[in-house]
Amino acid sequence: MDYKFREIEKKWQDHWAEIKAYKVSNISEKPKCYVLDMFPYPSGAGLHVGHPLGYISSDIYSRYKRLKGFNVLHPMGYDAFGLPAEQYAIEHGIHPEISTENNINNFRAQLDKIGFSYDWDREVNTSKPEYYKWTQWIFLQLFNSWFNRSAKKAEPIATLVKIFETEGSTTINIFTAQQWIAFSEKEQQTILMNFRLAYCGIGEVNWCEALGTVLANDEVVNGVSERGGHPVVKKKLRQWYLRITEYADRLLEGLQTVDFSDAMKEMQTNWIGKSIGAEIQFEISNSKFRMTVYTTRPDTIFGVDFMVIAPELDWIHEVVSTEQKQAVEEYLIYVKSRSDRERQAEKKISGVFTGAYAVNPFDGREIPIWISEYVLAGYGTGAIMAVPCGDERDFKFANHFGIPITNILGDAFNGTEPNATKDAILTNSDFLNGMVLRDAIKVVVNKLEEMGIGTRKTNFRMRDAAFSRQRYWGEPFPITWQDGVAFPLGETELPLTLPKVESYSPGPEGEGPLANIPEWVAKELETNTMPGYAGSSWYFLRYMDPHNTDAFASRQATDYWNQVDLYIGGTEHAVGHLLYSRMWTKAMYDLGFIGFDEPFKKLLNQGMITGESAFANLIGVTFAKNLKVEFTEEDEKNYLEIKDKYTIIRGKYISSDLVEFLKTAYYKIDNEVEAAHMETRGKILSYLLEGLDADIKLSNLVGKIEMSPFPMTFVNYKIRVPIEYVNSKNELDYERLKLEIRQFINSDFLSQSGNFICSREIEKMSKSKLNVVNPNDIIEKYGADTFRMYEMFLGPVDQSKPWDTKGIEGVHRFLKKLWRLFYDDVKGKVWNDGKATQDELKILHRTIKKIEEDTERFSFNTAVSAFMVCVNDLADSKCNKKEILEQVLILLTPYAPHISEELWAALGNIGLVIDATFPKFEAKYVTESSKEYPISINGKVRANITISLDAEQAAVEQIVLANETVQKWLEGKAPKKIIFVKNRMINIVP
RNA sequence: GCCUUGGUGGUGGAAUUGGUAGACACGCAGGACUUAAAAUCCUGUUCGCCGCAAUGCGAGUGCGGGUUCGAUUCCCGCCUGAGGCACCA
């Protein structure tokens, strides 16, 4: 009887679905365990073999926990709102709801084939009104709250109003209680907006013209949009924001209570970017104006040689001198002309002197004030005190403009490079002389505070998160505008459903498509929609109680399931989703809706599965396009346009071995170089232009190249070819390629041996890179159990690794070998009721221990190996005993559920193996009563000795001491030290 | 430049963190069964040397040092891959 995995897997998947084997209840005596995957965005491309890596890991862990007696919540859903579906709608005219639905069905079909233990009754879809009703509701809670800095928590806005009514305000806005009461409704609302956790304001945002929307900071990478790579510019717009900066400190503190990787904590810490320093006020000569700078190094105050302010600051005009006015104006125009992109790409030193001087408060020295684009307006006060002897950028700036540098570091500063140390001893620093910089910080700040011109100040790099998009496919804001004041909709009016639209093009003045709908505008509803991360910031709560119509989830449910015990997903969400959901959780906690303030107890980052891409070398000749080159008819036919600027004529694909050959020809030494060079070029040229035989005479070629009437260069492009056309020896099946793919239909493939060799490169798996492997294909060929185990066997989950289908045979063989412990091709059933021997029990219990340990520490690859060892050992000892096999099946269930279920049933068990109990490890079967130990002297093995394990170290010492041979080895001396090494060796130190 | 991680056979990776390096698997080589193929099984496989033989000899975890009876593991200095941050004062 064969291992018919297709039949078996279908049968059990259907059965599990039918009886809802994975349905989980919120009421249970068992301890709970919440295992969560980062839910996918259902893209049109479907899943590739990289996606399920994390899903399989979490599935193994939740199945394992279930066997261990836990009530396990393991749900799945879809992050369905977002830009790509809308872009697709614009291009193809298909409503996002339809394409999303299709994609979800496709995802679901792929997921179902892998045999996951999700409770599908809890599926969520963020784009369904039943779901986003509660996204809107939570938004309203944020809108109706403020962050009380003294209590360090969010509170209902009503408490703030009460404070204003009784005490007035001394923070962001300054007014008395009487004034507050006298304010109009509109004035009051405008003030309150400055405090709300979700607020609307005018601000500089990242505007992406191509996408027609703003983007959050983490959605912009190197000045272009993360999705699509379109340019992003700064623009002032009315926007919704989340006041995440208020939570900066708590987001940092919270990191200490969660189990995230160091790298992840580091990334979040950097993103938040807390820095502790001071603000210092400087007087300006001949002006009443005072400037304030932010610095983390007040200790270097005597090393300040100039000030730099950001070009955007409006007080520039207050201080600029008449002589410098023109130069400053010119510089400001120059700065305006530079995009963010340019500023980031080329960091050139530029700046202009304002003609004004600040005064050092301690020694009265006059310090020139400069303007430069390297100082950012948005951070600190937008002005810095520059200390060139201690700061790289200040040093470069000083050198560039010839500003003299004061050395306050003594020998620690050599004049040629700045030194940012805090451990040097100060010189040229008046009352600080002789002090270590580190210690001087406090002294200076104290003095500044005393003088009333400085304060301690903490700054964060993180900004408030832009929370609105001028797009269609997102949650509508439950907000109406009346006379410029935002009013929340009432709870009974939720959900505010997304209306159908005819067109997805933007509305007037940078507004979203919703602004094109008259009824929408008539109701004065907000026309922006929420960003992609709104729905994903709280979805883990909805799984707890997904069908609740009275609340986002009942308090009883959130109290029971509590934090996510294990959260698995990629690192790419480090500063986006993971920060936002942490913030939402904290706010919900503060407002009393849930009982925990960190959502994820443990985070496991799965590594990327990379693909191997194949490339063929395309060699051709390029001409500058603006040159007039006459093409023959033949050339036109083979004309291939690679890039805008260049044209390749008669490009030919050259096998890698030929490329090597041509390269070596190029690199011949001495006077042969030039000749070889020419020869190489000549050969290529003749291939390409003349179609001649390569062995053309050298003299001819030299002439040809020199006589070339136009500038040309040889180019070697690497052209992707689909990986499935390349075999394991890197040979390309170009005949098939030419037949099946249009791009290559007229291409020539040249090689030395007749086998066309491609080069390979490891890159991210993606459709555009022609290197994706679809899990469906693998499952069709080997089955889901093999697929699951192989994904785990590839290597540690958190490490990125290349997908290589070759090795899958080994895992498949393992499952077949396991099958043969139960069924023989000839004899049929071979298992028996025999009593297990000591050796067989040893194999079993060793495996139990190993699987338990490895699963607990997420070392799934070594667990798979342990199964292989176990089955090899059982096969070697011809053990077909039911007693042993049954236990092995339970262990295997999380990893290969289908085959385990099938064989479990075959053994005549009643009930499912997924409901079995994880076997208990018993040491007595594994440990021995006595063992042979090697005795070594200084690590060199000299003899073996058998001792009882109870003997422990003392016994060993006696045995060894008594041994004449040992004494002889040591020349009669007593050993200095005897080391008993963990069940392994006895080492004697003479 | 800064931060975080890695570097082990032909390949993916073990070694549960100071104790017999290379488990397990792929690949490769040889063999058995077969008319043949597939499937399956067996043997070998870190490198080098000696040999009829082996429980033989030597080297070996990116490179160079150090601590230790003993180092893939700890310390110092380099080289290098990957990821993140990057005018944040």
PDB file of N, CA and C in Angstrom, chain A residues 607-635:
ATOM      1  N   GLY A 607      12.443  34.853   8.738  1.00  0.00           N
ATOM      2  CA  GLY A 607      13.372  35.352   7.730  1.00  0.00           C
ATOM      3  C   GLY A 607      12.729  35.266   6.364  1.00  0.00           C
ATOM      4  N   MET A 608      13.310  35.986   5.443  1.00  0.00           N
ATOM      5  CA  MET A 608      12.777  35.960   4.107  1.00  0.00           C
ATOM      6  C   MET A 608      13.231  34.693   3.401  1.00  0.00           C
ATOM      7  N   ILE A 609      12.340  34.112   2.621  1.00  0.00           N
ATOM      8  CA  ILE A 609      12.816  33.056   1.740  1.00  0.00           C
ATOM      9  C   ILE A 609      13.134  33.711   0.418  1.00  0.00           C
ATOM     10  N   THR A 610      14.399  33.619   0.070  1.00  0.00           N
ATOM     11  CA  THR A 610      14.820  34.275  -1.158  1.00  0.00           C
ATOM     12  C   THR A 610      14.717  33.298  -2.316  1.00  0.00           C
ATOM     13  N   GLY A 611      14.667  33.849  -3.492  1.00  0.00           N
ATOM     14  CA  GLY A 611      14.593  33.006  -4.678  1.00  0.00           C
ATOM     15  C   GLY A 611      15.891  33.099  -5.440  1.00  0.00           C
ATOM     16  N   GLU A 612      16.110  32.123  -6.273  1.00  0.00           N
ATOM     17  CA  GLU A 612      17.282  32.200  -7.125  1.00  0.00           C
ATOM     18  C   GLU A 612      16.820  32.666  -8.488  1.00  0.00           C
ATOM     19  N   SER A 613      17.369  33.779  -8.943  1.00  0.00           N
ATOM     20  CA  SER A 613      17.009  34.256 -10.263  1.00  0.00           C
ATOM     21  C   SER A 613      18.079  33.811 -11.245  1.00  0.00           C
ATOM     22  N   ALA A 614      17.663  33.584 -12.467  1.00  0.00           N
ATOM     23  CA  ALA A 614      18.615  33.173 -13.492  1.00  0.00           C
ATOM     24  C   ALA A 614      18.789  34.308 -14.488  1.00  0.00           C
ATOM     25  N   PHE A 615      20.009  34.475 -14.955  1.00  0.00           N
ATOM     26  CA  PHE A 615      20.302  35.541 -15.899  1.00  0.00           C
ATOM     27  C   PHE A 615      21.068  34.996 -17.095  1.00  0.00           C
ATOM     28  N   ALA A 616      20.752  35.532 -18.250  1.00  0.00           N
ATOM     29  CA  ALA A 616      21.537  35.237 -19.442  1.00  0.00           C
ATOM     30  C   ALA A 616      22.256  36.527 -19.822  1.00  0.00           C
ATOM     31  N   ASN A 617      23.493  36.401 -20.241  1.00  0.00           N
ATOM     32  CA  ASN A 617      24.245  37.585 -20.651  1.00  0.00           C
ATOM     33  C   ASN A 617      23.832  38.005 -22.042  1.00  0.00           C
ATOM     34  N   LEU A 618      23.487  39.271 -22.129  1.00  0.00           N
ATOM     35  CA  LEU A 618      23.177  39.809 -23.446  1.00  0.00           C
ATOM     36  C   LEU A 618      24.299  40.763 -23.809  1.00  0.00           C
ATOM     37  N   ILE A 619      24.981  40.450 -24.883  1.00  0.00           N
ATOM     38  CA  ILE A 619      26.065  41.329 -25.290  1.00  0.00           C
ATOM     39  C   ILE A 619      25.654  42.052 -26.547  1.00  0.00           C
ATOM     40  N   GLY A 620      25.914  43.333 -26.550  1.00  0.00           N
ATOM     41  CA  GLY A 620      25.521  44.106 -27.718  1.00  0.00           C
ATOM     42  C   GLY A 620      26.393  45.327 -27.864  1.00  0.00           C
ATOM     43  N   VAL A 621      26.057  46.135 -28.810  1.00  0.00           N
ATOM     44  CA  VAL A 621      26.776  47.379 -29.021  1.00  0.00           C
ATOM     45  C   VAL A 621      25.771  48.488 -28.799  1.00  0.00           C
ATOM     46  N   THR A 622      26.171  49.499 -28.053  1.00  0.00           N
ATOM     47  CA  THR A 622      25.230  50.598 -27.867  1.00  0.00           C
ATOM     48  C   THR A 622      25.738  51.831 -28.593  1.00  0.00           C
ATOM     49  N   PHE A 623      24.813  52.607 -29.009  1.00  0.00           N
ATOM     50  CA  PHE A 623      25.117  53.877 -29.635  1.00  0.00           C
ATOM     51  C   PHE A 623      24.345  54.920 -28.871  1.00  0.00           C
ATOM     52  N   ALA A 624      24.919  56.080 -28.778  1.00  0.00           N
ATOM     53  CA  ALA A 624      24.147  57.149 -28.171  1.00  0.00           C
ATOM     54  C   ALA A 624      22.943  57.376 -29.069  1.00  0.00           C
ATOM     55  N   LYS A 625      21.782  57.565 -28.471  1.00  0.00           N
ATOM     56  CA  LYS A 625      20.565  57.550 -29.275  1.00  0.00           C
ATOM     57  C   LYS A 625      20.431  58.772 -30.170  1.00  0.00           C
ATOM     58  N   ASN A 626      21.030  59.878 -29.702  1.00  0.00           N
ATOM     59  CA  ASN A 626      20.876  61.099 -30.497  1.00  0.00           C
ATOM     60  C   ASN A 626      21.762  61.110 -31.738  1.00  0.00           C
ATOM     61  N   LEU A 627      22.655  60.132 -31.818  1.00  0.00           N
ATOM     62  CA  LEU A 627      23.469  60.055 -33.029  1.00  0.00           C
ATOM     63  C   LEU A 627      22.646  59.454 -34.139  1.00  0.00           C
ATOM     64  N   LYS A 628      22.927  59.962 -35.297  1.00  0.00           N
ATOM     65  CA  LYS A 628      22.182  59.414 -36.432  1.00  0.00           C
ATOM     66  C   LYS A 628      22.916  58.185 -36.935  1.00  0.00           C
ATOM     67  N   VAL A 629      22.301  57.093 -36.789  1.00  0.00           N
ATOM     68  CA  VAL A 629      22.922  55.866 -37.244  1.00  0.00           C
ATOM     69  C   VAL A 629      21.977  55.240 -38.248  1.00  0.00           C
ATOM     70  N   GLU A 630      22.527  54.837 -39.338  1.00  0.00           N
ATOM     71  CA  GLU A 630      21.655  54.221 -40.324  1.00  0.00           C
ATOM     72  C   GLU A 630      21.588  52.724 -40.099  1.00  0.00           C
ATOM     73  N   PHE A 631      20.418  52.261 -39.941  1.00  0.00           N
ATOM     74  CA  PHE A 631      20.242  50.831 -39.735  1.00  0.00           C
ATOM     75  C   PHE A 631      19.861  50.162 -41.044  1.00  0.00           C
ATOM     76  N   THR A 632      20.398  49.018 -41.225  1.00  0.00           N
ATOM     77  CA  THR A 632      19.937  48.226 -42.369  1.00  0.00           C
ATOM     78  C   THR A 632      18.607  47.606 -41.977  1.00  0.00           C
ATOM     79  N   GLU A 633      17.939  47.068 -42.915  1.00  0.00           N
ATOM     80  CA  GLU A 633      16.659  46.446 -42.652  1.00  0.00           C
ATOM     81  C   GLU A 633      16.831  45.296 -41.660  1.00  0.00           C
ATOM     82  N   GLU A 634      17.923  44.586 -41.849  1.00  0.00           N
ATOM     83  CA  GLU A 634      18.242  43.452 -40.991  1.00  0.00           C
ATOM     84  C   GLU A 634      18.423  43.920 -39.546  1.00  0.00           C
ATOM     85  N   ASP A 635      19.119  45.029 -39.393  1.00  0.00           N
ATOM     86  CA  ASP A 635      19.355  45.588 -38.063  1.00  0.00           C
ATOM     87  C   ASP A 635      18.043  45.976 -37.402  1.00  0.00           C
TER      88      ASP A 635
END
